[in-house]
Coordinates of N, CA, C and O in Angstrom, one line a residue:
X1 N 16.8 42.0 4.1 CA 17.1 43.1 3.2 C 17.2 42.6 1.8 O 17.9 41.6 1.6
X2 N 16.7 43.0 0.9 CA 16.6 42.9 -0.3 C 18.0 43.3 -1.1 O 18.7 44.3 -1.0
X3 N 18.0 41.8 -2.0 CA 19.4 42.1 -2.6 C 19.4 42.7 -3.7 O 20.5 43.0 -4.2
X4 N 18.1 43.0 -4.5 CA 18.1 43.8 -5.7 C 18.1 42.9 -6.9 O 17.7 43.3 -8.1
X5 N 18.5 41.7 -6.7 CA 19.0 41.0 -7.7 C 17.5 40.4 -9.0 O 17.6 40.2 -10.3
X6 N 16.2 40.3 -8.0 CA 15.0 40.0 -8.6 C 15.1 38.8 -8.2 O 14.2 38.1 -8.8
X7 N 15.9 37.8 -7.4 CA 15.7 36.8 -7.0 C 14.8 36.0 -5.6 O 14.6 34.8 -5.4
X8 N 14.4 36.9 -4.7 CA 13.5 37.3 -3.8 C 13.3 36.4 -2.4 O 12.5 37.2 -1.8
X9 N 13.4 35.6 -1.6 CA 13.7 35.3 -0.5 C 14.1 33.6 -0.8 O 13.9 33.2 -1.9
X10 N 14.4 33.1 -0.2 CA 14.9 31.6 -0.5 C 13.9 30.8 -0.7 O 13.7 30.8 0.6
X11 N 13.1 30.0 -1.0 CA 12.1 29.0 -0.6 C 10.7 29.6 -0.9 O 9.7 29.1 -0.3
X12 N 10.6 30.7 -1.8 CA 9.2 31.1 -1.5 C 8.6 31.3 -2.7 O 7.4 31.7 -2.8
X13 N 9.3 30.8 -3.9 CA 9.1 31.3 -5.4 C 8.6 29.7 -6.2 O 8.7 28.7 -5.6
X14 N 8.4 29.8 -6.9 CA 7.7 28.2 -7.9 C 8.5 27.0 -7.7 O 9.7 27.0 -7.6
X15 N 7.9 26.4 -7.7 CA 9.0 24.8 -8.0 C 10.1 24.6 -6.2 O 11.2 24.2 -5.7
X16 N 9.1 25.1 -5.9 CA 9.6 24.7 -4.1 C 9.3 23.4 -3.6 O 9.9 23.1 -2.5
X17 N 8.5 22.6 -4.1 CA 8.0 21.5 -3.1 C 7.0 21.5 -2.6 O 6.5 20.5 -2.2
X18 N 6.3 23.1 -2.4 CA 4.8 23.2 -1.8 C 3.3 22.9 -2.3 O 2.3 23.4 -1.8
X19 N 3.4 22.2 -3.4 CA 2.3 21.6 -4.6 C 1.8 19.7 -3.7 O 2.5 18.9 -3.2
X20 N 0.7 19.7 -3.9 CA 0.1 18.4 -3.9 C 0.8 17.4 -4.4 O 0.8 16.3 -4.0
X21 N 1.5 17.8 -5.3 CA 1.8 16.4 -6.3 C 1.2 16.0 -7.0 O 0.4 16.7 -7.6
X22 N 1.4 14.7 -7.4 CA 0.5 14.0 -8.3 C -0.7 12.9 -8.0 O -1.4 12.1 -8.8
X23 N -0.7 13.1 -6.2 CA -2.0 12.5 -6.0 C -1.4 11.0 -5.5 O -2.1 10.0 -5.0
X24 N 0.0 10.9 -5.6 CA 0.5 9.3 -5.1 C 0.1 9.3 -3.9 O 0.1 10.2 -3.1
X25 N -0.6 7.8 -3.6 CA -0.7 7.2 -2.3 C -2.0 7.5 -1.8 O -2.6 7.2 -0.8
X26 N -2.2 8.0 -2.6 CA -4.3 7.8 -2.2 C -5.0 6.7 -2.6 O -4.3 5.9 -3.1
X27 N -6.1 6.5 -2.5 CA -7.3 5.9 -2.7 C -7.1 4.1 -3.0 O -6.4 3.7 -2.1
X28 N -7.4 3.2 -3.9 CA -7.3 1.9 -3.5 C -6.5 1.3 -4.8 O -6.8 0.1 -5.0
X29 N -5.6 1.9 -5.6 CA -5.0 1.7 -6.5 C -5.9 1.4 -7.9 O -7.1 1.2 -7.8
X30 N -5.1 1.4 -9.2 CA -5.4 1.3 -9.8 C -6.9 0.7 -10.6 O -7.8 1.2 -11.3
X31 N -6.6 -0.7 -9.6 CA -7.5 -1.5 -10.6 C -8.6 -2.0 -9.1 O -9.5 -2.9 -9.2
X32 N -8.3 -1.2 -7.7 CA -9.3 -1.5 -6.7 C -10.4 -0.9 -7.3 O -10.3 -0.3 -8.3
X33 N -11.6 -1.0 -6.6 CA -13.2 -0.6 -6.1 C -14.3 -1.0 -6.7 O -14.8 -1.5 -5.7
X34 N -14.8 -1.2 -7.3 CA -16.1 -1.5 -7.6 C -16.5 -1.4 -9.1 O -17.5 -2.1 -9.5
X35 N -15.7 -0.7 -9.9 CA -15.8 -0.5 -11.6 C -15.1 -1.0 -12.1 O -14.0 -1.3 -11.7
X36 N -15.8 -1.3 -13.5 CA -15.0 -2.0 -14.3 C -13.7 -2.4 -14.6 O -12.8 -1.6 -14.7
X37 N -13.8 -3.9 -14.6 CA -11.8 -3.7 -14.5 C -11.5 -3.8 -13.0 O -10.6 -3.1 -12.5
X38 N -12.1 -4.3 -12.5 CA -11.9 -3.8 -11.0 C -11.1 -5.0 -10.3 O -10.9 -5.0 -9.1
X39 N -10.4 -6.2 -11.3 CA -9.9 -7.3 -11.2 C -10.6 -8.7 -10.7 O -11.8 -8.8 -10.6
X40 N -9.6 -9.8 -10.3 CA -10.2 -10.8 -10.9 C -11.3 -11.2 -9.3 O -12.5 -11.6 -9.1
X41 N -10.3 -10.8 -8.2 CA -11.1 -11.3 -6.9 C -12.4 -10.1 -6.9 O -12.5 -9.1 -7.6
X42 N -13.5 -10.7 -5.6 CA -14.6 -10.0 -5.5 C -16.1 -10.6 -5.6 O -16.2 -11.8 -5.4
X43 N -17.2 -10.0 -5.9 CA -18.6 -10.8 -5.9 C -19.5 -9.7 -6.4 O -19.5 -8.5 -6.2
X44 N -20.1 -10.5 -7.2 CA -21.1 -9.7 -8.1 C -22.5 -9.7 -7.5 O -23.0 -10.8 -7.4
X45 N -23.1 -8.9 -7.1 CA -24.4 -8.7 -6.0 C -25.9 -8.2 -6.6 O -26.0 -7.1 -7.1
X46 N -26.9 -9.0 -6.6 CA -28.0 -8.5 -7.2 C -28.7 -6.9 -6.8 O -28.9 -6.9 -5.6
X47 N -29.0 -6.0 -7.3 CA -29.7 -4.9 -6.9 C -30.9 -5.0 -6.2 O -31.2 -4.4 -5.2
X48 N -31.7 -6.0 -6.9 CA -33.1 -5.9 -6.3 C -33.0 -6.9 -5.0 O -33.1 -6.3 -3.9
X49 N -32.8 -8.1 -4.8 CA -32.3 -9.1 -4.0 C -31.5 -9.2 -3.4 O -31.7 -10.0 -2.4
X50 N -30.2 -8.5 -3.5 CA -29.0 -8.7 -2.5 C -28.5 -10.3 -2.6 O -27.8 -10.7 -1.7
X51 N -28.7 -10.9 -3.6 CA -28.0 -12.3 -3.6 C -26.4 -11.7 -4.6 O -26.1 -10.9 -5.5
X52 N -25.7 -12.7 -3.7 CA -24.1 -13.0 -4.4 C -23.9 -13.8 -5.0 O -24.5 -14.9 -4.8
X53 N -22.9 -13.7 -5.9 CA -22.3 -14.8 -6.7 C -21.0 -14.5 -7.0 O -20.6 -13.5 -7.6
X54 N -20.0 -15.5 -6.6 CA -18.3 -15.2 -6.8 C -18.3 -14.6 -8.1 O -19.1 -15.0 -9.0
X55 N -17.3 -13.6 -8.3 CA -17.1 -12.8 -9.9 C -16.4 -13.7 -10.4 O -15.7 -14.3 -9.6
X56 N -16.3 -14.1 -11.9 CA -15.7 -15.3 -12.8 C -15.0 -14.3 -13.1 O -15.7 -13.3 -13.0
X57 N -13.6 -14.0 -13.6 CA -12.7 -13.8 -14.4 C -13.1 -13.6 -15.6 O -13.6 -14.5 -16.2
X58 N -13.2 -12.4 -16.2 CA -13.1 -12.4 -18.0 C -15.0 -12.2 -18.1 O -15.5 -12.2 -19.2
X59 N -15.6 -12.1 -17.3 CA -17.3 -12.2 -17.5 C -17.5 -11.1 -16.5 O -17.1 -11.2 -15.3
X60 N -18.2 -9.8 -17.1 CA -18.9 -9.0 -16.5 C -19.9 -9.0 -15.6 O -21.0 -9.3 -16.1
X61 N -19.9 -8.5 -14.2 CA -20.9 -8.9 -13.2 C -22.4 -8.0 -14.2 O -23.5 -8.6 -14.1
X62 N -22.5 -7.0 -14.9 CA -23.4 -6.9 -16.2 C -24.2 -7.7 -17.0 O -25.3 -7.7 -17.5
X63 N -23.0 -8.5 -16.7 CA -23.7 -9.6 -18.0 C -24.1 -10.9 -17.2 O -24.4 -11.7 -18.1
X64 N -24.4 -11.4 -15.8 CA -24.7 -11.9 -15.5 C -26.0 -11.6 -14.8 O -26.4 -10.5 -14.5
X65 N -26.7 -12.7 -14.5 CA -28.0 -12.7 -14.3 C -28.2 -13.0 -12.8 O -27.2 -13.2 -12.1
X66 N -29.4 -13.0 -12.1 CA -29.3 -13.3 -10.5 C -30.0 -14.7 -11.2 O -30.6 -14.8 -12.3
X67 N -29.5 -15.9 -9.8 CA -30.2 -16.7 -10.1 C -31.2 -16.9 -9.2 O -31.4 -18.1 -9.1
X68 N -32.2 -16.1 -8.2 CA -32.8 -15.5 -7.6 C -34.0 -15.1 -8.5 O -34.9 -15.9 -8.5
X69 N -34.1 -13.9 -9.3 CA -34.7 -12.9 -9.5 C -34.9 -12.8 -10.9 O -35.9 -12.5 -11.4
X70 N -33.5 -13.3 -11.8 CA -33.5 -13.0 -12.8 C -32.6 -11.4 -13.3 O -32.3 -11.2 -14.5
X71 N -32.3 -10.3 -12.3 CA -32.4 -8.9 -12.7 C -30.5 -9.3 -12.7 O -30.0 -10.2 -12.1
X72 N -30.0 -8.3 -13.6 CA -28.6 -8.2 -13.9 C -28.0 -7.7 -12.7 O -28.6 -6.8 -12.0
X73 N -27.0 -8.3 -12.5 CA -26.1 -8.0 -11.2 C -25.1 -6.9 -11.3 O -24.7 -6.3 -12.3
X74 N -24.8 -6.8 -10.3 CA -23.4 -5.4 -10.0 C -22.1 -5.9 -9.5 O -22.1 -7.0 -9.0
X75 N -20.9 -5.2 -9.6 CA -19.7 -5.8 -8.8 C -19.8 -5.0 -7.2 O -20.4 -4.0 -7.0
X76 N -19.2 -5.9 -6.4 CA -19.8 -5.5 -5.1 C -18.1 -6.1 -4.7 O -17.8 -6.1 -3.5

């Protein structure tokens, strides 16, 4: 029964708790996956060749070269 008051059933109006959130606890944190910044462990992989090379700290898998092929590598 409606109390008249304009306050309207318990639990069913804004700011209840029934929103997504802000997305905490998904995906591989900050500085995981494959782009830039993607931290210090991992390997930088040629596109055309598929050859690896451990990622160096502080030097972009970009900026390095395959020693294979010659073609600029990716982080992998």
């Amino acid at each position: 029964m409606p109390r008249g008051d304009g306050t309207g059933p318990t639990g069913q109006g804004p700011g209840t708790g029934r929103g997504m959130g802000m997305g905490r606890g998904r995906g591989r944190g900050r500085m995981g996956g494959n782009r830039p910044g993607a931290g210090p462990s991992g390997n930088c992989v040629c596109p055309s060749c598929g050859a690896k090379t451990p990622h160096q700290v502080g030097v972009p898998c970009y900026d390095v070269t395959c020693p294979k092929c010659g073609a600029k590598m990716i982080r992998a």
